[in-house]
Coordinates of C-alpha atoms and ligand atoms in Angstrom, one line a residue:
M1 CA 46.0 85.0 -8.2
I2 CA 44.8 81.4 -8.5
Q3 CA 47.4 79.0 -7.2
S4 CA 46.3 75.8 -8.9
S5 CA 48.1 73.0 -7.0
G6 CA 48.4 71.0 -10.2
D7 CA 46.4 67.9 -9.5
T8 CA 42.7 67.6 -10.0
I9 CA 40.6 66.3 -7.2
A10 CA 37.2 64.6 -7.3
A11 CA 34.7 63.4 -4.7
I12 CA 31.1 62.3 -4.3
A13 CA 29.9 65.6 -2.8
S14 CA 26.4 64.4 -1.8
G15 CA 25.6 62.3 1.2
A16 CA 26.0 58.5 1.4
G17 CA 23.0 56.3 0.7
R18 CA 20.1 56.4 -1.7
A19 CA 18.7 59.7 -2.8
G20 CA 17.0 61.4 -5.7
I21 CA 20.2 62.9 -7.0
G22 CA 23.8 62.7 -6.2
V23 CA 26.7 64.9 -7.1
V24 CA 30.3 64.2 -8.2
R25 CA 32.4 67.3 -7.9
V26 CA 35.7 67.8 -9.7
S27 CA 38.2 70.6 -9.2
G28 CA 41.4 71.4 -11.0
S29 CA 42.9 72.0 -14.4
L30 CA 41.7 68.6 -15.8
A31 CA 38.0 69.4 -15.1
P32 CA 37.3 70.8 -18.7
E33 CA 38.9 67.8 -20.3
I34 CA 37.1 65.4 -18.0
A35 CA 33.9 67.2 -19.0
R36 CA 34.7 66.7 -22.7
Q37 CA 35.3 62.9 -22.1
V38 CA 32.4 62.2 -19.8
C39 CA 29.6 64.4 -21.1
S40 CA 27.8 63.5 -24.3
E41 CA 27.4 67.2 -25.3
P42 CA 29.8 70.1 -25.1
L43 CA 29.4 72.2 -22.0
Q44 CA 29.0 76.0 -21.8
P45 CA 30.4 77.5 -18.6
R46 CA 27.8 78.1 -15.9
V47 CA 25.0 76.7 -18.0
A48 CA 23.2 73.6 -16.7
S49 CA 22.7 71.0 -19.4
Y50 CA 21.1 67.6 -19.5
Q51 CA 23.7 65.0 -20.5
A52 CA 24.5 61.3 -20.7
F53 CA 27.6 60.6 -18.6
L54 CA 29.7 58.2 -20.7
D55 CA 32.1 55.4 -19.9
A56 CA 35.4 54.8 -21.8
Q57 CA 33.5 52.9 -24.6
G58 CA 30.9 55.7 -25.1
G59 CA 28.2 53.7 -23.2
S60 CA 26.0 55.6 -20.8
L61 CA 26.7 55.3 -17.1
D62 CA 23.9 57.6 -16.1
E63 CA 22.0 60.7 -17.2
G64 CA 21.9 64.0 -15.4
I65 CA 22.8 67.6 -15.2
A66 CA 26.4 68.8 -15.9
L67 CA 27.8 72.2 -14.9
L68 CA 31.2 73.6 -15.6
F69 CA 32.6 76.6 -13.7
V70 CA 35.6 78.2 -15.2
S71 CA 38.5 79.5 -13.1
P72 CA 38.4 81.9 -11.2
N73 CA 34.6 81.9 -11.0
S74 CA 34.0 78.8 -8.9
F75 CA 33.9 77.7 -5.3
T76 CA 37.5 76.6 -5.3
G77 CA 38.7 79.3 -7.7
E78 CA 39.8 76.5 -10.1
D79 CA 37.9 74.9 -13.0
V80 CA 35.1 73.0 -11.4
L81 CA 32.9 70.3 -12.9
E82 CA 29.7 69.1 -11.2
L83 CA 28.0 66.0 -12.5
Q84 CA 24.5 65.6 -10.9
G85 CA 23.4 62.1 -11.5
H86 CA 21.0 59.7 -9.7
G87 CA 21.7 59.3 -6.1
G88 CA 22.5 55.6 -5.8
P89 CA 25.8 54.6 -4.3
V90 CA 26.7 52.2 -7.2
V91 CA 25.9 54.6 -10.0
L92 CA 27.8 57.5 -8.3
D93 CA 30.7 55.2 -7.7
M94 CA 30.8 54.4 -11.4
I95 CA 30.8 58.1 -12.3
M96 CA 33.5 58.7 -9.7
Q97 CA 35.6 55.8 -11.1
R98 CA 35.3 57.2 -14.6
V99 CA 36.5 60.6 -13.4
L100 CA 39.4 59.0 -11.6
E101 CA 40.3 57.1 -14.8
L102 CA 40.5 60.4 -16.6
G103 CA 43.2 61.7 -14.2
A104 CA 41.6 63.1 -11.1
R105 CA 42.4 61.8 -7.7
P106 CA 40.1 61.3 -4.7
A107 CA 39.9 64.5 -2.7
K108 CA 40.9 64.5 1.0
P109 CA 38.3 65.7 3.5
G110 CA 37.9 69.5 3.3
E111 CA 40.2 69.7 0.3
F112 CA 37.7 71.7 -1.9
S113 CA 37.4 74.3 0.9
E114 CA 41.1 74.3 1.5
R115 CA 41.6 75.2 -2.2
A116 CA 39.0 77.9 -1.9
F117 CA 40.9 79.3 1.1
L118 CA 44.3 79.1 -0.7
N119 CA 42.7 80.9 -3.7
D120 CA 41.3 83.7 -1.5
K121 CA 37.8 82.7 -2.2
L122 CA 37.1 82.6 1.6
D123 CA 39.1 83.1 4.7
L124 CA 39.7 80.5 7.4
A125 CA 36.8 81.5 9.6
Q126 CA 34.4 81.3 6.6
A127 CA 35.8 77.9 5.6
E128 CA 35.3 76.6 9.1
A129 CA 31.8 78.0 9.1
I130 CA 30.9 75.8 6.1
S131 CA 31.8 72.7 8.0
D132 CA 30.0 74.0 11.1
L133 CA 26.8 74.7 9.0
I134 CA 26.9 71.1 7.7
D135 CA 27.4 69.8 11.2
S136 CA 25.0 72.1 13.0
S137 CA 22.6 70.3 15.3
S138 CA 20.0 73.1 15.7
V139 CA 18.4 75.9 13.8
A140 CA 20.1 78.5 15.9
A141 CA 23.5 76.9 15.3
A142 CA 22.8 76.7 11.6
Q143 CA 21.8 80.4 11.5
A144 CA 25.0 81.3 13.3
A145 CA 27.1 79.3 10.9
V146 CA 25.5 81.0 7.9
R147 CA 26.4 84.4 9.4
S148 CA 30.0 83.4 9.8
M149 CA 30.1 81.7 6.4
S150 CA 28.8 84.9 4.7
G151 CA 31.7 86.8 6.4
E152 CA 29.9 88.6 9.2
F153 CA 32.3 87.3 11.8
S154 CA 35.4 88.0 9.6
T155 CA 34.1 91.5 8.9
Q156 CA 33.9 92.3 12.6
V157 CA 37.3 90.9 13.2
Q158 CA 38.4 93.0 10.3
L159 CA 36.9 96.2 11.9
I160 CA 38.8 95.6 15.1
Q161 CA 41.9 95.0 13.0
E162 CA 41.4 98.4 11.5
E163 CA 41.2 100.0 14.9
L164 CA 44.3 98.2 16.0
I165 CA 46.2 99.2 12.9
A166 CA 45.1 102.8 13.4
L167 CA 46.4 102.7 16.9
R168 CA 49.7 101.1 15.8
V169 CA 50.2 103.6 13.0
W170 CA 49.7 106.5 15.5
L171 CA 52.0 104.9 18.1
E172 CA 54.8 104.1 15.6
A173 CA 54.6 107.7 14.4
A174 CA 54.7 108.9 18.0
L175 CA 57.8 106.8 18.6
D176 CA 59.5 108.3 15.6
F177 CA 59.0 111.8 16.9
S178 CA 60.7 110.9 20.1
E179 CA 61.3 114.5 21.2
E180 CA 57.6 114.9 21.8
E181 CA 57.2 111.3 23.0
I182 CA 55.6 111.3 26.4
D183 CA 53.1 114.1 26.0
F184 CA 52.0 112.8 22.7
L185 CA 51.3 109.4 24.2
A186 CA 49.2 110.9 27.0
E187 CA 46.9 112.5 24.5
P188 CA 43.1 112.2 25.4
A189 CA 42.4 110.7 22.0
L190 CA 44.2 107.6 23.1
H191 CA 41.7 107.0 25.9
A192 CA 38.8 107.3 23.5
R193 CA 40.4 104.9 21.1
A194 CA 41.3 102.5 23.9
N195 CA 37.8 102.4 25.3
K196 CA 36.3 101.9 21.9
L197 CA 38.7 99.0 21.2
R198 CA 37.9 97.4 24.5
A199 CA 34.1 97.7 24.0
D200 CA 34.4 96.3 20.5
F201 CA 36.4 93.3 21.7
D202 CA 33.9 92.6 24.5
E203 CA 31.0 92.7 22.1
L204 CA 32.6 90.4 19.6
L205 CA 33.7 88.0 22.2
A206 CA 30.2 87.8 23.6
K207 CA 28.8 86.9 20.2
A208 CA 31.6 84.5 19.5
E209 CA 31.3 82.8 22.9
Q210 CA 27.7 82.2 22.4
G211 CA 28.4 80.9 18.9
Q212 CA 31.0 78.5 20.2
R213 CA 28.5 77.1 22.7
L214 CA 25.8 76.7 20.0
R215 CA 28.3 74.7 18.1
D216 CA 30.0 72.6 20.9
G217 CA 27.5 72.8 23.7
L218 CA 28.2 72.2 27.3
T219 CA 29.1 69.0 29.1
I220 CA 27.2 68.6 32.3
V221 CA 28.0 65.6 34.5
I222 CA 25.6 64.4 37.1
A223 CA 27.3 63.2 40.3
G224 CA 26.2 62.0 43.7
V225 CA 26.1 59.1 46.0
T226 CA 24.3 55.9 44.9
N227 CA 20.6 56.1 44.7
A228 CA 20.5 59.9 44.8
G229 CA 18.5 59.7 41.5
K230 CA 21.2 60.5 39.0
S231 CA 20.0 58.1 36.4
S232 CA 16.4 59.3 36.9
L233 CA 17.5 62.8 36.3
L234 CA 19.3 61.9 33.1
N235 CA 16.1 60.2 31.9
A236 CA 14.0 63.2 33.0
L237 CA 16.2 65.7 31.1
A238 CA 16.5 63.5 28.0
G239 CA 12.8 62.6 28.0
V240 CA 13.6 59.0 27.4
D241 CA 14.3 56.0 29.6
S242 CA 17.9 55.8 28.6
A243 CA 19.5 54.8 31.9
I244 CA 18.4 51.9 34.1
V245 CA 16.8 53.1 37.3
T246 CA 16.4 50.7 40.3
D247 CA 16.5 51.1 44.0
I248 CA 19.5 48.8 44.1
E249 CA 22.7 50.7 45.0
G250 CA 25.4 50.6 42.3
T251 CA 23.0 50.0 39.4
T252 CA 24.9 52.5 37.1
R253 CA 28.4 51.3 36.6
D254 CA 29.3 52.8 33.3
V255 CA 29.2 56.3 31.9
L256 CA 26.0 57.1 30.0
R257 CA 25.5 60.2 27.8
E258 CA 22.5 61.8 26.3
Q259 CA 22.6 64.9 24.1
I260 CA 19.7 67.3 24.6
T261 CA 19.0 70.6 23.0
I262 CA 17.5 73.5 24.9
E263 CA 16.7 76.6 22.9
G264 CA 19.2 75.5 20.3
V265 CA 22.0 74.9 22.8
P266 CA 23.3 71.4 22.7
L267 CA 23.9 70.0 26.2
H268 CA 25.8 66.7 26.8
I269 CA 24.3 65.2 29.9
V270 CA 26.5 62.5 31.5
D271 CA 25.2 60.1 34.1
T272 CA 27.8 58.4 36.3
A273 CA 28.2 55.6 38.8
G274 CA 27.3 56.7 42.4
L275 CA 30.3 57.7 44.5
R276 CA 30.8 55.4 47.4
N277 CA 33.4 53.1 48.9
T278 CA 33.0 49.7 47.4
D279 CA 34.9 46.4 47.0
D280 CA 33.3 45.6 43.7
V281 CA 36.0 46.0 41.1
V282 CA 33.5 46.8 38.3
E283 CA 31.9 49.5 40.4
Q284 CA 35.3 50.9 41.4
E285 CA 36.2 51.2 37.7
G286 CA 32.8 53.0 37.2
I287 CA 33.6 55.4 40.0
R288 CA 37.1 56.1 38.5
R289 CA 35.4 56.8 35.2
A290 CA 32.9 59.1 36.9
R291 CA 35.7 61.2 38.3
E292 CA 37.4 61.3 34.9
Q293 CA 34.2 62.6 33.4
M294 CA 33.8 65.2 36.2
Q295 CA 37.3 66.3 35.7
S296 CA 36.6 67.3 32.1
A297 CA 33.1 68.6 32.6
D298 CA 32.0 72.2 32.0
H299 CA 29.8 71.8 35.1
V300 CA 29.0 69.2 37.7
L301 CA 25.5 68.8 39.1
V302 CA 25.9 67.2 42.6
L303 CA 22.6 65.5 43.3
V304 CA 21.6 65.1 47.0
D305 CA 18.6 62.9 48.1
A306 CA 16.4 65.1 50.3
S307 CA 15.3 62.0 52.3
D308 CA 18.8 60.8 52.9
P309 CA 21.1 63.8 52.4
V310 CA 24.7 63.0 51.9
L311 CA 27.2 65.1 50.0
P312 CA 29.8 62.9 48.3
A313 CA 33.5 63.7 48.2
L314 CA 34.0 64.6 44.5
E315 CA 37.8 64.5 44.6
I316 CA 38.2 66.7 41.5
D317 CA 40.0 70.0 40.8
S318 CA 38.4 72.8 42.8
E319 CA 38.2 75.0 39.6
I320 CA 35.6 72.8 38.1
P321 CA 32.3 74.5 38.6
R322 CA 29.6 72.6 40.4
T323 CA 26.1 73.1 41.7
V324 CA 24.2 71.2 44.4
I325 CA 20.7 70.1 43.4
V326 CA 18.3 68.5 46.0
N327 CA 16.4 65.6 44.5
K328 CA 13.3 63.6 45.7
S329 CA 11.5 66.8 46.8
D330 CA 8.3 64.7 46.7
K331 CA 9.6 62.4 49.5
V332 CA 10.0 65.0 52.3
D333 CA 7.9 67.8 53.7
A334 CA 8.5 71.4 52.9
S335 CA 10.4 72.2 56.1
Q336 CA 12.9 69.3 55.7
L337 CA 13.3 70.2 52.0
A338 CA 14.1 73.8 52.9
S339 CA 16.6 72.8 55.6
V340 CA 18.4 70.3 53.3
A341 CA 18.6 72.9 50.6
Q342 CA 20.0 75.4 53.0
Q343 CA 22.5 73.0 54.6
F344 CA 24.0 72.2 51.2
E345 CA 23.5 75.6 49.6
A346 CA 21.5 74.0 46.8
A347 CA 20.5 76.0 43.8
L348 CA 17.4 74.1 43.1
Q349 CA 15.0 71.4 44.4
I350 CA 13.6 68.9 42.1
S351 CA 11.9 65.6 41.8
A352 CA 13.4 63.6 39.0
K353 CA 10.7 61.0 39.4
Q354 CA 7.7 63.3 39.3
G355 CA 9.3 65.8 36.8
E356 CA 9.0 68.6 39.3
G357 CA 11.5 71.5 38.9
I358 CA 12.9 70.1 35.6
K359 CA 11.9 73.2 33.7
E360 CA 13.7 75.3 36.2
L361 CA 16.7 73.1 36.0
Q362 CA 16.7 73.4 32.2
S363 CA 16.7 77.2 32.5
Y364 CA 19.5 77.0 35.0
L365 CA 21.5 74.9 32.6
L366 CA 20.9 77.4 29.8
S367 CA 22.1 80.2 32.1
L368 CA 25.3 78.1 32.7
A369 CA 25.8 78.0 29.0
G370 CA 25.7 81.8 29.1
H371 CA 22.8 81.7 26.8
D372 CA 21.3 85.1 26.3
S373 CA 18.6 85.2 23.7
A374 CA 19.0 89.0 23.7
V375 CA 22.4 88.8 22.0
E376 CA 21.6 89.2 18.4
G377 CA 23.6 88.2 15.3
V378 CA 25.5 85.4 17.0
F379 CA 28.2 83.9 14.8
S380 CA 29.4 80.3 14.8
A381 CA 32.8 80.3 16.3
R382 CA 35.3 77.7 17.5
R383 CA 37.4 77.4 20.5
R384 CA 40.4 78.5 18.6
H385 CA 38.6 81.7 17.5
L386 CA 37.8 82.5 21.1
D387 CA 41.4 81.8 22.2
A388 CA 42.7 84.1 19.5
L389 CA 40.2 86.8 20.4
M390 CA 41.0 86.6 24.1
K391 CA 44.8 86.7 23.4
A392 CA 44.3 89.7 21.2
R393 CA 42.2 91.4 23.8
E394 CA 44.8 90.7 26.5
S395 CA 47.7 92.0 24.4
T396 CA 45.7 95.1 23.6
S397 CA 44.8 95.8 27.2
Q398 CA 48.4 95.5 28.2
A399 CA 49.4 97.9 25.5
I400 CA 46.8 100.4 26.5
E401 CA 47.8 100.2 30.1
R402 CA 51.4 100.8 29.3
L403 CA 50.5 103.8 27.1
Q404 CA 48.2 105.3 29.7
N405 CA 50.9 104.9 32.4
S406 CA 53.4 106.3 29.9
Q407 CA 55.6 103.2 30.3
M408 CA 57.8 101.9 27.6
P409 CA 55.8 102.7 24.5
E410 CA 58.1 100.4 22.5
L411 CA 56.7 97.4 24.4
A412 CA 53.2 98.7 23.9
A413 CA 53.9 98.7 20.2
E414 CA 55.1 95.2 20.3
E415 CA 51.9 94.1 22.3
L416 CA 49.8 95.7 19.6
R417 CA 51.7 93.8 16.9
L418 CA 51.0 90.6 18.8
A419 CA 47.3 91.4 19.2
Q420 CA 47.1 91.9 15.4
Q421 CA 48.8 88.7 14.8
S422 CA 46.3 86.8 17.0
L423 CA 43.4 88.3 15.1
D424 CA 45.1 87.2 11.8
E425 CA 45.0 83.7 13.1
I426 CA 41.2 83.8 13.0
T427 CA 41.0 84.7 9.3
G428 CA 44.3 83.0 8.4
R429 CA 45.8 86.2 7.0
F430 CA 49.4 86.8 7.8
D431 CA 50.2 90.0 6.0
S432 CA 52.9 92.1 7.7
D433 CA 53.5 94.2 4.6
D434 CA 49.9 95.4 5.0
L435 CA 50.8 97.4 8.1
L436 CA 53.9 98.9 6.4
G437 CA 51.8 99.9 3.5
R438 CA 49.3 101.6 5.7
I439 CA 51.9 103.3 7.7
F440 CA 53.6 104.6 4.6
S441 CA 50.4 105.7 2.9
S442 CA 48.9 107.6 5.8
F443 CA 52.2 109.3 7.0
C444 CA 54.3 110.8 4.3
I445 CA 57.0 111.4 6.9
G446 CA 59.7 111.6 4.2
K447 CA 62.6 110.0 6.0
Ligands
GDP501 N1 10.4 59.5 45.4 C1 11.4 59.7 44.5 N2 12.2 58.7 44.1 C2 13.2 58.9 43.3 C3 13.4 60.2 42.7 N3 14.4 60.1 41.9 C4 14.8 58.8 41.9 N4 14.1 58.1 42.7 C5 14.2 56.7 43.1 O1 15.5 56.4 43.7 C6 16.0 55.2 43.3 C7 17.4 55.4 42.7 O2 17.2 56.1 41.5 P1 18.4 56.2 40.4 O3 18.0 57.2 39.4 O4 18.7 54.8 39.9 O5 19.6 56.7 41.3 P2 21.1 56.7 41.0 O6 21.7 55.6 41.6 O7 21.6 58.0 41.5 O8 21.3 56.7 39.5 C8 15.0 54.6 42.3 O9 14.2 53.7 43.0 C9 14.2 55.8 41.8 O10 12.9 55.5 41.4 C10 12.5 61.3 43.1 O11 12.6 62.4 42.6 N5 11.5 61.0 44.0
MG502 MG1 22.3 55.4 38.3

């Protein structure tokens, strides 16, 4: 059922700036009337026609293609009008003003997709994927977003939902026949089901985790004492001279960031002020900011100068993952390099200046991102999807454990209900009647 929210919304749907064409999109019950007023010729639904777009006096604002989609067969599910005119900011603005004069109001960000969701044209994960597709910063991220948008992610969530529902139906029935309770719950079929569910959760999470990284990337902070070569490393990774490099201690005082993309994974590389005790207030502030960056990093690279090896006190939470990298490998001989690397348990030895070991470091960073090019069919996913999936998996594991230990099946039933609710958060579907319907239709218990 189409829930038209009453008002009609409009927006310039194409990008800002000059372009060959530009699109004004209108959605809502006024769309057909607006089409009658603006277009010089009557429109047939879903048929593109070349029109003059008219102002209130019948003068021509522009000429272009008009398209009318009649509810429910449109993106939003409402009546939708698309006016494709010339892509200049002024001319599009004039068309937009005309549409507003005729009763539409400017759409809020995402409002077309929101209406599509409310009208069951797509679920939440699909709506989010549209925005992720538009924002995607690499081919891999775009491909993942298209998969989610077309419903592949939602379908897999749905499949796990079905398994969960089947388990719930079975458990609720077992609880009803309480005389047979415990034996029924220890049935071997339960183990098979539980294992399948666990495996399916793991597979989906792996794909979604990779998708989330494709979308959001990883933040890697480079830390170390002054002159360790942090700014040189940022430049080497970014391939541009973004940060100032000198042999003067305390050159970098502010936080510098560069975004790089390795195999489609965006990495946010952050260069920071060198960690040392200083009386310079500007530098002190830089060091405070460096710690702040490290504190919110996905990973910290601690850079140590092979020719003057000092490990700085990071003073950040111990849970924040970090790796020691030895720099300036060109400045020392092989045996000193090996002994410094061993002393600091370094993962890699590089020369930021000569570009040695940078390829290896890039692969290392990719492995930190958990990037596995063998995982196929990655979906775009967001943090909230991962959180919901992990919550659902946790509740399911707890339920299964209780059942396998024959402990309080009522609590297990409740955990499974929570697991299902968490999955519903992903697609935005909260449909408790659904389960009841399934229970009733598959078990004609008759009481
Ligand atoms: N020989 C050598 N010098 C380096 C290397 N990396 C950085 N340097 C030099 O070390 C000094 C400090 O570098 P910089 O990147 O500014 O260090 P930061 O203070 O940690 O940001 C500069 O003179 C760089 O040219 C390296 O791999 N080898
Ligand atoms: Mg620096």
